[in-house]
PDB file of C-alpha atoms in Angstrom:
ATOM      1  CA  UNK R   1     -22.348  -0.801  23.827  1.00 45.00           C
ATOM      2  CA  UNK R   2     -20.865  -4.198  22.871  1.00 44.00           C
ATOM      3  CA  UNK R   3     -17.735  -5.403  23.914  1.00 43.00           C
ATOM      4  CA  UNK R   4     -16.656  -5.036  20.185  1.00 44.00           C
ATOM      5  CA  UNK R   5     -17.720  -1.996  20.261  1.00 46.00           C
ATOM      6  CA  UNK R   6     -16.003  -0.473  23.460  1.00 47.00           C
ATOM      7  CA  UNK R   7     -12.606  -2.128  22.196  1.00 46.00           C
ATOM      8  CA  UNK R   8     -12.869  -0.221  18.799  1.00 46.00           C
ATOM      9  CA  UNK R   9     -13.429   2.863  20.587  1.00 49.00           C
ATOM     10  CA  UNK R  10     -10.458   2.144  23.290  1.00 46.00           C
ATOM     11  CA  UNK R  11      -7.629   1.643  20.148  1.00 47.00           C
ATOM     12  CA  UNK R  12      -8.996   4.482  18.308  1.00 48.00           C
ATOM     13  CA  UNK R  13      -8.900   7.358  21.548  1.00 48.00           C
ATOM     14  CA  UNK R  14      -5.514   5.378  21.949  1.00 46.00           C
ATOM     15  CA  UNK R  15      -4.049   5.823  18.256  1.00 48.00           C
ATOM     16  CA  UNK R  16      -5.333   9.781  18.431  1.00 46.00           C
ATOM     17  CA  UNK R  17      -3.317  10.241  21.840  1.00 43.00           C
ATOM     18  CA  UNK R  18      -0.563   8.632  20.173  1.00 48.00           C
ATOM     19  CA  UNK R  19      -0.380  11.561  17.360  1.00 53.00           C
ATOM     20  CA  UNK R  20      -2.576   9.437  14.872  1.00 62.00           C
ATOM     21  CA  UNK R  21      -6.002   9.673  13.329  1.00 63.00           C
ATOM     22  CA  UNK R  22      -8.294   7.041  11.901  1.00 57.00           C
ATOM     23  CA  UNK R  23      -8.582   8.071   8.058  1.00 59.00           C
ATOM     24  CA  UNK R  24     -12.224   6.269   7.871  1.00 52.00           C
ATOM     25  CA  UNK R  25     -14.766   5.071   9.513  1.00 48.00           C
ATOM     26  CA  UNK R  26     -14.748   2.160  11.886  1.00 52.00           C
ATOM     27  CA  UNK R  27     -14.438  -1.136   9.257  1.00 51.00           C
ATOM     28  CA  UNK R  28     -17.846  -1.941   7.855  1.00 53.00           C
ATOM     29  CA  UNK R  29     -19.579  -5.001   9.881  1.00 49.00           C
ATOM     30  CA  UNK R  30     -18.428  -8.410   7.956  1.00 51.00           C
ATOM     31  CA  UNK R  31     -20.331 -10.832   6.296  1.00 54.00           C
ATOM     32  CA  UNK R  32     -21.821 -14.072   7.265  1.00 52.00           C
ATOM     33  CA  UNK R  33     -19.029 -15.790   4.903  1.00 55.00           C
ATOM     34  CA  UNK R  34     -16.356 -13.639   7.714  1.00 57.00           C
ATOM     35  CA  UNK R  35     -17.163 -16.533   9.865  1.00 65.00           C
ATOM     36  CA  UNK R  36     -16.152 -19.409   8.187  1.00 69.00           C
ATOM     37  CA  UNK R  37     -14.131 -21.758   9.540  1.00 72.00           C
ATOM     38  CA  UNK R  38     -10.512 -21.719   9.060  1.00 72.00           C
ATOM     39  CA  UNK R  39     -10.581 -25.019   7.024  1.00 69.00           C
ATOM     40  CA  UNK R  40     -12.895 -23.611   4.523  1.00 77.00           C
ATOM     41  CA  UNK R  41     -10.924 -19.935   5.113  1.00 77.00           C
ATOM     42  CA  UNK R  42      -7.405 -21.621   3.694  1.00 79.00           C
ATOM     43  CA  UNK R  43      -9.374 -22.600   0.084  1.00 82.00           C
ATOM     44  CA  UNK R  44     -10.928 -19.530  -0.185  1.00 81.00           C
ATOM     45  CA  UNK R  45      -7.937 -17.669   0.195  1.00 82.00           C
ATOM     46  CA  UNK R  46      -6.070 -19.251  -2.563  1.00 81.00           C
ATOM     47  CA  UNK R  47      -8.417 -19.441  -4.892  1.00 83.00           C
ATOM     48  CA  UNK R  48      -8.548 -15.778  -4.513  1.00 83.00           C
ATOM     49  CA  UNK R  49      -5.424 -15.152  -5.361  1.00 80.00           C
ATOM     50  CA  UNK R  50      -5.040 -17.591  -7.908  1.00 81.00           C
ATOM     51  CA  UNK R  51      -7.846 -15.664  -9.270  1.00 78.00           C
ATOM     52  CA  UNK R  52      -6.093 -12.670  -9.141  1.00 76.00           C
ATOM     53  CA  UNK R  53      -2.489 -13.773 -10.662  1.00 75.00           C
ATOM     54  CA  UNK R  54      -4.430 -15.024 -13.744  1.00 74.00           C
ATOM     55  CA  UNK R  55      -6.384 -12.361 -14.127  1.00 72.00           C
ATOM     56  CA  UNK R  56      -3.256 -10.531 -14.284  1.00 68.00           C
ATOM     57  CA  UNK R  57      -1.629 -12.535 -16.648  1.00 69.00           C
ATOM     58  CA  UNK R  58      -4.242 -12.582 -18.630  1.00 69.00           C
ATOM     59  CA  UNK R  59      -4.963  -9.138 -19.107  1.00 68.00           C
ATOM     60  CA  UNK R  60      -1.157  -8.593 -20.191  1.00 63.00           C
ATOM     61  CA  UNK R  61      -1.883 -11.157 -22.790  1.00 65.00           C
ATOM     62  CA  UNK R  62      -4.917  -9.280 -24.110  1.00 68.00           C
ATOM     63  CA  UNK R  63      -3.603  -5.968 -24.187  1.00 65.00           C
ATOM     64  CA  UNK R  64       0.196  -6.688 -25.292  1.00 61.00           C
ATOM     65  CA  UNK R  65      -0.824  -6.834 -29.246  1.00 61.00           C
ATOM     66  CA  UNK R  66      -3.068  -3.757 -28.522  1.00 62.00           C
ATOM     67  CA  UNK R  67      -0.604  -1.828 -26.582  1.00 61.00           C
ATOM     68  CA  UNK R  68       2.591  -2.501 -28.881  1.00 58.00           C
ATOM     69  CA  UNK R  69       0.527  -0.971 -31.965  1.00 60.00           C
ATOM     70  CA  UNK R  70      -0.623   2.028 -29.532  1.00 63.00           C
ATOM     71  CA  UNK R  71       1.392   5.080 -28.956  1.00 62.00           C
ATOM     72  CA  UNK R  72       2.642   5.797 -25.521  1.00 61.00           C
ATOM     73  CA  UNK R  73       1.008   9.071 -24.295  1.00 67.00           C
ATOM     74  CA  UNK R  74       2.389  10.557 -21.421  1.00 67.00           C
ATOM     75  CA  UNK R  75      -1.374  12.646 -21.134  1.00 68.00           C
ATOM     76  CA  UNK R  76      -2.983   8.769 -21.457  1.00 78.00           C
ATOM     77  CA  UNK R  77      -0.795   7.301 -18.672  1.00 84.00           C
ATOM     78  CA  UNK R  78      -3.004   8.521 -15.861  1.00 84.00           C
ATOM     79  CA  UNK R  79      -6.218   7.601 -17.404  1.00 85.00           C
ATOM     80  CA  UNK R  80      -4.234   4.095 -17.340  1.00 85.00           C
ATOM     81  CA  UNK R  81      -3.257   4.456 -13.582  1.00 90.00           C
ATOM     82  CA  UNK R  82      -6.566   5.077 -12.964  1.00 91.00           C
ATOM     83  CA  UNK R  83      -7.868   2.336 -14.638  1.00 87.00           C
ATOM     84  CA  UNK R  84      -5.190  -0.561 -13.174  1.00 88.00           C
ATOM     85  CA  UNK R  85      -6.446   0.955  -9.902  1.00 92.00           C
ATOM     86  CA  UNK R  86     -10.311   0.343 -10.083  1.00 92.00           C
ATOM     87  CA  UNK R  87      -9.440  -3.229 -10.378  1.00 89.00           C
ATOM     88  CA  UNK R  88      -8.052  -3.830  -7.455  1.00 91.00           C
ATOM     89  CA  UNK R  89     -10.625  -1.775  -6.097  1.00 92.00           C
ATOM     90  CA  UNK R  90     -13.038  -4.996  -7.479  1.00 91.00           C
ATOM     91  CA  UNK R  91      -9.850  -7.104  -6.235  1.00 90.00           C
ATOM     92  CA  UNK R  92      -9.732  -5.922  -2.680  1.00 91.00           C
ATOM     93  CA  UNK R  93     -13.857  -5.639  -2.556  1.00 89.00           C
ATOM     94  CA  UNK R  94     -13.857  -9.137  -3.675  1.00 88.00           C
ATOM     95  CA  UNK R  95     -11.724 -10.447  -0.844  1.00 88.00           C
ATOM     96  CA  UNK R  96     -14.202  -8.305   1.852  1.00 89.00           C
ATOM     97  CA  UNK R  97     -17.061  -9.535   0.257  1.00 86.00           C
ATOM     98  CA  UNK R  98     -15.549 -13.078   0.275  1.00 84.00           C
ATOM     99  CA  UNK R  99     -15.111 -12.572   4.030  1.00 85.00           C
ATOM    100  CA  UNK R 100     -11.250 -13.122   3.717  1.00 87.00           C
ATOM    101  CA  UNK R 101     -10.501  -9.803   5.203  1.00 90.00           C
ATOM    102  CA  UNK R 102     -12.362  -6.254   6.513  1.00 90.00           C
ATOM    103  CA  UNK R 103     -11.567  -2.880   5.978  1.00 89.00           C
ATOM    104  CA  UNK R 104     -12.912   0.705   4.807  1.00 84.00           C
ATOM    105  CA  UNK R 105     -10.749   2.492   2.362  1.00 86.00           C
ATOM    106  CA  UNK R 106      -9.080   5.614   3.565  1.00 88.00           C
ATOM    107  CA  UNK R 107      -9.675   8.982   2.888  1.00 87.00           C
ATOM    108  CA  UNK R 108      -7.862  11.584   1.435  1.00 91.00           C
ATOM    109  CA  UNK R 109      -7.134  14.754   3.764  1.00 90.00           C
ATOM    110  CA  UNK R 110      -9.057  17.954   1.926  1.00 90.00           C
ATOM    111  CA  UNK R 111      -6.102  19.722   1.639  1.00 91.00           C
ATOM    112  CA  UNK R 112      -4.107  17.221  -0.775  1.00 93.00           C
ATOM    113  CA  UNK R 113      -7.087  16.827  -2.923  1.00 91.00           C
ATOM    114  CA  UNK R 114      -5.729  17.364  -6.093  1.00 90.00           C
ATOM    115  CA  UNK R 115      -2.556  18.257  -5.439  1.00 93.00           C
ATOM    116  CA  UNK R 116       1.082  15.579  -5.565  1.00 96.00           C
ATOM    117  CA  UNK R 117       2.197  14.435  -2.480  1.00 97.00           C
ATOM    118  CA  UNK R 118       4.326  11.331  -0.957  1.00 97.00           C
ATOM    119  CA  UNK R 119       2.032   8.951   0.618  1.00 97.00           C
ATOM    120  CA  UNK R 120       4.068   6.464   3.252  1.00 96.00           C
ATOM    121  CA  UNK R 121       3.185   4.104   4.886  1.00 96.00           C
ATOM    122  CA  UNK R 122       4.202   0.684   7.013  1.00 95.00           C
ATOM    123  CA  UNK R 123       4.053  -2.775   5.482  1.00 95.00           C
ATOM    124  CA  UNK R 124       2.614  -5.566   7.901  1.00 94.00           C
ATOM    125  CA  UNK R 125       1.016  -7.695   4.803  1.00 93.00           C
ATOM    126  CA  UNK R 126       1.288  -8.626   0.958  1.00 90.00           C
ATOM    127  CA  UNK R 127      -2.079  -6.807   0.275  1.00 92.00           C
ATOM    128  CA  UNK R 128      -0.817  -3.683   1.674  1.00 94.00           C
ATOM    129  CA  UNK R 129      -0.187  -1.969  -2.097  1.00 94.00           C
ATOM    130  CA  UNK R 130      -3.325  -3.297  -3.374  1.00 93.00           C
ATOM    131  CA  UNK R 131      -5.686  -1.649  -0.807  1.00 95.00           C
ATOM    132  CA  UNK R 132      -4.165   1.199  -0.870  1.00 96.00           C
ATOM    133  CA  UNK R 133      -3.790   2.245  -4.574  1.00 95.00           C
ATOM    134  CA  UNK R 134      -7.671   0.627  -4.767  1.00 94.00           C
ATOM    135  CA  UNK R 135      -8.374   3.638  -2.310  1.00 93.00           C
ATOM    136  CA  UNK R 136      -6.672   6.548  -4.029  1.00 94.00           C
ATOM    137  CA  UNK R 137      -7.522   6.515  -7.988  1.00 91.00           C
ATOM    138  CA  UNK R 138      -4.932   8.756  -8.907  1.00 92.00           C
ATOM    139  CA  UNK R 139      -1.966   7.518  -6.985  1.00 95.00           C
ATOM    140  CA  UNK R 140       1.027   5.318  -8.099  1.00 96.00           C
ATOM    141  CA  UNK R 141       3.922   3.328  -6.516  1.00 95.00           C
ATOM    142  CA  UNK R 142       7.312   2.162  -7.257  1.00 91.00           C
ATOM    143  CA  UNK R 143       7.260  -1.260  -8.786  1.00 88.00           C
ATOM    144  CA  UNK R 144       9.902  -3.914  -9.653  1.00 86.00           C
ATOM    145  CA  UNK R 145      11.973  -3.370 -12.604  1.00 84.00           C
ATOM    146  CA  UNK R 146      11.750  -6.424 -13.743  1.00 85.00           C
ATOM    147  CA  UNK R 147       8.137  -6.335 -14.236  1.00 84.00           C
ATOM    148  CA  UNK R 148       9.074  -3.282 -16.872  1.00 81.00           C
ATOM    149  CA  UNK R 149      11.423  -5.552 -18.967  1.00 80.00           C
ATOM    150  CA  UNK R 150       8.321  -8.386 -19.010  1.00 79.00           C
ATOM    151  CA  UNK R 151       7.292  -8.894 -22.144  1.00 75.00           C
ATOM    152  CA  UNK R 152       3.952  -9.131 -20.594  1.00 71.00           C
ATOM    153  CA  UNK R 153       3.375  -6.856 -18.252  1.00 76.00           C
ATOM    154  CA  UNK R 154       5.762  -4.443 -19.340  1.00 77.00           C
ATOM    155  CA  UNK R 155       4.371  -3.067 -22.097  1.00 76.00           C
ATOM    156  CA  UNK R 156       1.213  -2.371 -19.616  1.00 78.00           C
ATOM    157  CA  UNK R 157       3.045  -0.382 -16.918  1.00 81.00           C
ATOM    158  CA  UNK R 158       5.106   1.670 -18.995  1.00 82.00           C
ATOM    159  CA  UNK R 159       1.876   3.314 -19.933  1.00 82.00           C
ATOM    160  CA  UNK R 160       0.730   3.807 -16.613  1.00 87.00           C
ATOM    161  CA  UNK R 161       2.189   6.722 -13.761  1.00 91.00           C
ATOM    162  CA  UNK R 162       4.101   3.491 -12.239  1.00 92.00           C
ATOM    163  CA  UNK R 163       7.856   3.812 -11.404  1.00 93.00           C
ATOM    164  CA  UNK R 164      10.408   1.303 -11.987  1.00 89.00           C
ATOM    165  CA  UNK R 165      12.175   0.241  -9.098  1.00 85.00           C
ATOM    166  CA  UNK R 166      16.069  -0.220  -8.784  1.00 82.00           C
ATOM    167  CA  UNK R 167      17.677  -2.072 -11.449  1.00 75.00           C
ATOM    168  CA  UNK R 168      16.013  -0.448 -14.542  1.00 77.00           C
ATOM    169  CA  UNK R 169      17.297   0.738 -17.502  1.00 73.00           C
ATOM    170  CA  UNK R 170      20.417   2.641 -17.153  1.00 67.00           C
ATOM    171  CA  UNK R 171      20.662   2.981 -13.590  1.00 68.00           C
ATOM    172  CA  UNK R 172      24.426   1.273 -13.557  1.00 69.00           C
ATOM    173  CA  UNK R 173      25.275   4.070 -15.046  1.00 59.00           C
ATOM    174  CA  UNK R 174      24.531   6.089 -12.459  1.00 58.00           C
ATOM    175  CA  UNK R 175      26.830   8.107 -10.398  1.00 53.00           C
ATOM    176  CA  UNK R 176      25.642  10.863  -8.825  1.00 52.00           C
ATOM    177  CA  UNK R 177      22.786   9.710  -7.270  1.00 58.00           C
ATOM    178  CA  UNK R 178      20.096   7.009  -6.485  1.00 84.00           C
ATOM    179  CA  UNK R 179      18.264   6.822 -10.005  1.00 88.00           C
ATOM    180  CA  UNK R 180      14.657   5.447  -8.740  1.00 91.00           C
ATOM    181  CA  UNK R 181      14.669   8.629  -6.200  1.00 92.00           C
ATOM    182  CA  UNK R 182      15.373  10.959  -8.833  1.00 92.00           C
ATOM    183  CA  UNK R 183      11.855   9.114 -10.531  1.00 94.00           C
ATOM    184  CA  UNK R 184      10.147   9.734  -7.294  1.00 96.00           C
ATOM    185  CA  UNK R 185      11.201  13.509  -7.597  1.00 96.00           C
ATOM    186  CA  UNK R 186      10.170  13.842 -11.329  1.00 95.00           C
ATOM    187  CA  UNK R 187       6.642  11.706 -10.956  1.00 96.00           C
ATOM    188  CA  UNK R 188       6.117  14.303  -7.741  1.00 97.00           C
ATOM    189  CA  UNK R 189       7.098  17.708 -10.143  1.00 96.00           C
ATOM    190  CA  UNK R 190       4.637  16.022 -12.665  1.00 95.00           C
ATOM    191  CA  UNK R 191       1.758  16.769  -9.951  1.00 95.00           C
ATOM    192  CA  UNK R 192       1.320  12.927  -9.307  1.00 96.00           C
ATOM    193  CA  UNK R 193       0.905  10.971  -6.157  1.00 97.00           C
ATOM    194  CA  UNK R 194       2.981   8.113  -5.230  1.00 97.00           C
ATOM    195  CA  UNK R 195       2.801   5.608  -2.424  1.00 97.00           C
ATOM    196  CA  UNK R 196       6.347   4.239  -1.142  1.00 96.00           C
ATOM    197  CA  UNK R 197       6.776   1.820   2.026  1.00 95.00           C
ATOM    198  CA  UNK R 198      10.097   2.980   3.055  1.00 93.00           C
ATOM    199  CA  UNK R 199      11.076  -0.049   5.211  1.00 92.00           C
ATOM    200  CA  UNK R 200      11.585  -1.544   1.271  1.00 88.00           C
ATOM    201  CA  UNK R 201      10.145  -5.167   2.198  1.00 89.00           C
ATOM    202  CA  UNK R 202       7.636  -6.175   4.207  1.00 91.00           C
ATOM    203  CA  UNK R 203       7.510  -5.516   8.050  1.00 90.00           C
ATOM    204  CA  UNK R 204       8.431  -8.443  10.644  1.00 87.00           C
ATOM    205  CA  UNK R 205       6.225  -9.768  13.154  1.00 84.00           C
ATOM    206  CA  UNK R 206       7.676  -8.025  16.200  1.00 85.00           C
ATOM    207  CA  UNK R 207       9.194  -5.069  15.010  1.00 88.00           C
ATOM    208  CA  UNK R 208       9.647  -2.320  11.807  1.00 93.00           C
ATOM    209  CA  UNK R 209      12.099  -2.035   9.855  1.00 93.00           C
ATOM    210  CA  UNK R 210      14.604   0.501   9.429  1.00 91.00           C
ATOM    211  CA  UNK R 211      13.194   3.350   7.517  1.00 92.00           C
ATOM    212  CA  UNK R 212      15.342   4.260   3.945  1.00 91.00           C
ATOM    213  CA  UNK R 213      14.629   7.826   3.336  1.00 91.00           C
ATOM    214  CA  UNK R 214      15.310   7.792  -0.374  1.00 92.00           C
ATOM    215  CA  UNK R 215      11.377   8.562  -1.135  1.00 94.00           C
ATOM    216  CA  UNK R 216      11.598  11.179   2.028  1.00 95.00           C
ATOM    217  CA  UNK R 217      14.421  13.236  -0.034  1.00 95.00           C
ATOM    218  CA  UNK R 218      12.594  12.775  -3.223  1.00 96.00           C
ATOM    219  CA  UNK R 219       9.575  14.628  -1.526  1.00 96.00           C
ATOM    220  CA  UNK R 220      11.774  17.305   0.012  1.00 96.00           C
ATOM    221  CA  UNK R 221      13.608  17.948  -3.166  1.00 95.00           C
ATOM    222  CA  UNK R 222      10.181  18.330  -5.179  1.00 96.00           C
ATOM    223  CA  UNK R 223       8.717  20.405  -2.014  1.00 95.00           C
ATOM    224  CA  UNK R 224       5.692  18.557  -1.971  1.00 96.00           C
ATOM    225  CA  UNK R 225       3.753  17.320   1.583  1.00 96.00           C
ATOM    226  CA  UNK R 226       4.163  14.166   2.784  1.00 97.00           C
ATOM    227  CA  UNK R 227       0.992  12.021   4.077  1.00 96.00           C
ATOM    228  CA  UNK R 228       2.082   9.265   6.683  1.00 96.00           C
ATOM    229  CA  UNK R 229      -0.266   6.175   6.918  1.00 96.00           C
ATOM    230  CA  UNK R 230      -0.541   3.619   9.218  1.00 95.00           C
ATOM    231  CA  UNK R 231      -1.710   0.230   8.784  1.00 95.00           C
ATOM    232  CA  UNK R 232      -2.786  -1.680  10.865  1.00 92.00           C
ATOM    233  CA  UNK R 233      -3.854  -5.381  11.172  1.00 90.00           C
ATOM    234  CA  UNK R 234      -5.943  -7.141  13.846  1.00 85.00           C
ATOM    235  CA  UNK R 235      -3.751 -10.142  13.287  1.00 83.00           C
ATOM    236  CA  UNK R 236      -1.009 -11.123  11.122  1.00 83.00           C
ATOM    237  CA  UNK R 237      -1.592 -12.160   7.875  1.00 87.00           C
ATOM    238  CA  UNK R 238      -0.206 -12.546   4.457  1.00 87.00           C
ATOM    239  CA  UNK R 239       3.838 -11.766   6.199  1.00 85.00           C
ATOM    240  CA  UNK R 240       6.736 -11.975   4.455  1.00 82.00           C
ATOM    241  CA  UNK R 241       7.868 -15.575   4.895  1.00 77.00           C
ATOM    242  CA  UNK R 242       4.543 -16.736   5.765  1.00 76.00           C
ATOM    243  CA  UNK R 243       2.815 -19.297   3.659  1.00 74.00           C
ATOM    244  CA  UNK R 244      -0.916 -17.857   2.433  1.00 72.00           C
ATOM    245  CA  UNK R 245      -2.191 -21.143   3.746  1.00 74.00           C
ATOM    246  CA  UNK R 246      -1.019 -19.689   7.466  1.00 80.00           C
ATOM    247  CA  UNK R 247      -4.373 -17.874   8.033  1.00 81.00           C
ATOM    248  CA  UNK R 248      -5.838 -16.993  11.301  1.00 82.00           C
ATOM    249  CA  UNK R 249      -9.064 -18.435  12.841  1.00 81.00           C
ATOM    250  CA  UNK R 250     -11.227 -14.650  12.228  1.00 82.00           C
ATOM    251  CA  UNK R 251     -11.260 -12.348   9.419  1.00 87.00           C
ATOM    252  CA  UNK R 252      -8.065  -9.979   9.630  1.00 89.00           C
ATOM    253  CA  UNK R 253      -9.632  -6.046  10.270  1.00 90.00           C
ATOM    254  CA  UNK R 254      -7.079  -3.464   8.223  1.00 93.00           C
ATOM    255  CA  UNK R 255      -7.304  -0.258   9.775  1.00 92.00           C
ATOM    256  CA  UNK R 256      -6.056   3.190   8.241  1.00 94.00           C
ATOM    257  CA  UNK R 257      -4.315   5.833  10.236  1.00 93.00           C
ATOM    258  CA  UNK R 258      -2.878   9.129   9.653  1.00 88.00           C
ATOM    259  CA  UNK R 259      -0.608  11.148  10.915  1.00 87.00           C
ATOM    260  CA  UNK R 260      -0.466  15.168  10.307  1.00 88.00           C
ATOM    261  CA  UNK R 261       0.392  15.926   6.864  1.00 93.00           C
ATOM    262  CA  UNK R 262       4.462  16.742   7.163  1.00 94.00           C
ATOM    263  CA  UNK R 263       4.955  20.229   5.296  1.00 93.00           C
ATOM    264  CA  UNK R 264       8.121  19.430   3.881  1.00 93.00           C
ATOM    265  CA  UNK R 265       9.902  22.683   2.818  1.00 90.00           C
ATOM    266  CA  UNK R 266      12.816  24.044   5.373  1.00 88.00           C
ATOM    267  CA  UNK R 267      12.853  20.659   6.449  1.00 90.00           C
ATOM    268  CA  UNK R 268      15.947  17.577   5.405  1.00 93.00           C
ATOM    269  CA  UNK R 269      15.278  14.055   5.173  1.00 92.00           C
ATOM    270  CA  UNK R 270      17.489  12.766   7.844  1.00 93.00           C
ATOM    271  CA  UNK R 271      15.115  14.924  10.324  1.00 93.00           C
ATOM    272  CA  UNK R 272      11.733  14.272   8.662  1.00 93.00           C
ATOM    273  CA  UNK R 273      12.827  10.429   8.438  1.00 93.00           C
ATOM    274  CA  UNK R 274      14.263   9.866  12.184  1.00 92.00           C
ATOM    275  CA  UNK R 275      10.653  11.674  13.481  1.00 90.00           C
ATOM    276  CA  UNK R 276       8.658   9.544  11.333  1.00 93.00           C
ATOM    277  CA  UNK R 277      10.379   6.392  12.731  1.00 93.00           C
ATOM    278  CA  UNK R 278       9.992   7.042  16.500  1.00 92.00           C
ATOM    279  CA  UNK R 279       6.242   7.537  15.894  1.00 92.00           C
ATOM    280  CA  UNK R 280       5.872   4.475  13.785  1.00 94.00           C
ATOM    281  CA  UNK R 281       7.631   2.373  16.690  1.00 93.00           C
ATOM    282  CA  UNK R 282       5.447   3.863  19.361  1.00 91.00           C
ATOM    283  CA  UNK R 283       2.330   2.915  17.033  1.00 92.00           C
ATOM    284  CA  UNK R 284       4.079  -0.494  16.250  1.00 91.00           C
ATOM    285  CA  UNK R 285       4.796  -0.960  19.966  1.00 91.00           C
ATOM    286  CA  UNK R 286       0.550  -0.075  20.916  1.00 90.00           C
ATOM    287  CA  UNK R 287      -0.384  -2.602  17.940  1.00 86.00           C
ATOM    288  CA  UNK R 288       1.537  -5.825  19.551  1.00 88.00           C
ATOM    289  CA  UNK R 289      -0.070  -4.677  22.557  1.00 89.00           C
ATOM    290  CA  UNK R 290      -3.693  -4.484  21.151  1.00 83.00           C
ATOM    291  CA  UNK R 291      -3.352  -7.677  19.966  1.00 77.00           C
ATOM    292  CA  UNK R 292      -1.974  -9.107  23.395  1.00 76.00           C
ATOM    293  CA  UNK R 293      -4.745  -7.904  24.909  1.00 74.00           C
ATOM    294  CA  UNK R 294      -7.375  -9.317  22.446  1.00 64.00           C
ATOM    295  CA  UNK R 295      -5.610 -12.669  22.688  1.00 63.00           C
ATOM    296  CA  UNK R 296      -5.659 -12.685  26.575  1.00 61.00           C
TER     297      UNK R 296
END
């Protein structure tokens, strides 16, 4: 067995000891174009994203005359969702294929085939969201609410399962309660999936952030399971704060991990929330110390 090999196998009988599972295979071996040097690796890299912000802005160009003349069709919206997901599906395939990162997409448990449920997860990079809802077809997220008053894109997403985030519509008027997790609750009754990172921005380099349970209640309130994920990156990449340009020197592996799905009826929040944190520090803690040992 290669020395590859026999470190794969140490982090993942080290994850399952830890109370987590790998949701896929091992990541798929990585093209010839993994090994480019980090000169060429920078380019690349933006380009690819360039790529993908135009295609984006395109695409709200092309379909905002189509869409305003269209009716909006609650039974259409998740043949829409499924459709914004399969490209980033080509999206994140292009950027293996490219060599620019590695991963496998994760896999669904049996049991929640089918069926709504929370999906959270940590946040290490800016491509978290996009592999992710590239993996699940049916699943959605909460996005920025300003993206829904976009004359661009917000015709698009308001005929898709996607939830606005704070600030929408109304939600000043509000006084009862936190509007976007009464959306999480509804989207969840409606038998949909969402995805939620409850840290709420993008993790730091040496530690988690605090976990919000907002998306934890909404789940407990709608008395559907929650399915903790987490990811994991060989090195950091794509931070918050971090210039794109700041690459490393190999291809960043994403690995998937699961934890038990949470049955969340007779449970609260505060308790479901306050577990999930101490295991996501423990995995945290085991992932700075993977990568100290890879580095030594």
């Amino acid at each position: 067995m290669s020395a590859a090999a026999e470190r794969e196998d140490r982090e993942g009988s080290g994850a399952r000891q830890r109370g987590f599972a790998l949701m896929s295979p091992r990541p798929r071996r990585a093209s010839r174009l993994a090994r480019m040097p980090r000169w060429v690796r920078i380019p690349v890299t933006a380009w690819a994203f360039a790529m993908f912000f135009s295609a984006t802005l395109a695409l709200g160009l092309l379909a905002v005359p189509l869409l305003l003349v269209t009716r909006n069709r609650a039974e259409r919206r998740g043949l829409f969702t499924r459709r914004l997901n399969a490209s980033l599906r080509i999206f994140s395939g292009f950027m293996r294929d490219a060599g620019l990162i590695d991963f496998w997409p994760p896999v669904l448990p049996p049991e929640l085939e089918g069926k709504p449920f929370l999906l959270i997860s940590n946040h290490p990079s800016l491509i978290d969201v996009v592999l992710t809802l590239a993996s699940f077809p049916q699943l959605t997220c909460v996005a920025k609410a300003e993206w829904y008053r976009s004359f661009v894109m917000g015709p698009m997403l308001r005929r898709t399962e996607l939830i606005p985030g704070p600030g929408y519509e109304g939600d000043e008027e509000a006084d009862d309660d936190l509007p976007v997790v009464r959306r999480i609750e509804e989207k969840l009754r409606a038998g949909v999936p969402v995805l939620v990172f409850p840290e709420g921005s993008r993790s730091l380099e040496d530690r988690l952030r605090r976990f919000r349970r907002g998306a934890i209640e909404a789940a407990v309130r709608a008395g559907v399971p929650i399915l903790p994920m987490f990811i994991g990156v060989s090195h950091p990449f794509l931070m918050k704060g971090v210039p794109f340009w700041h690459v490393p020197d190999t291809t960043p592996i994403y690995t998937f991990e699961q934890l038990p799905v949470i049955d969340t009826r007779g449970t609260t929040s505060r308790d479901v929330s306050r577990e999930l944190m101490d295991r996501y520090e423990a995995r945290f803690a085991a992932l700075l110390a993977e990568r100290g040992a890879g580095s030594a």
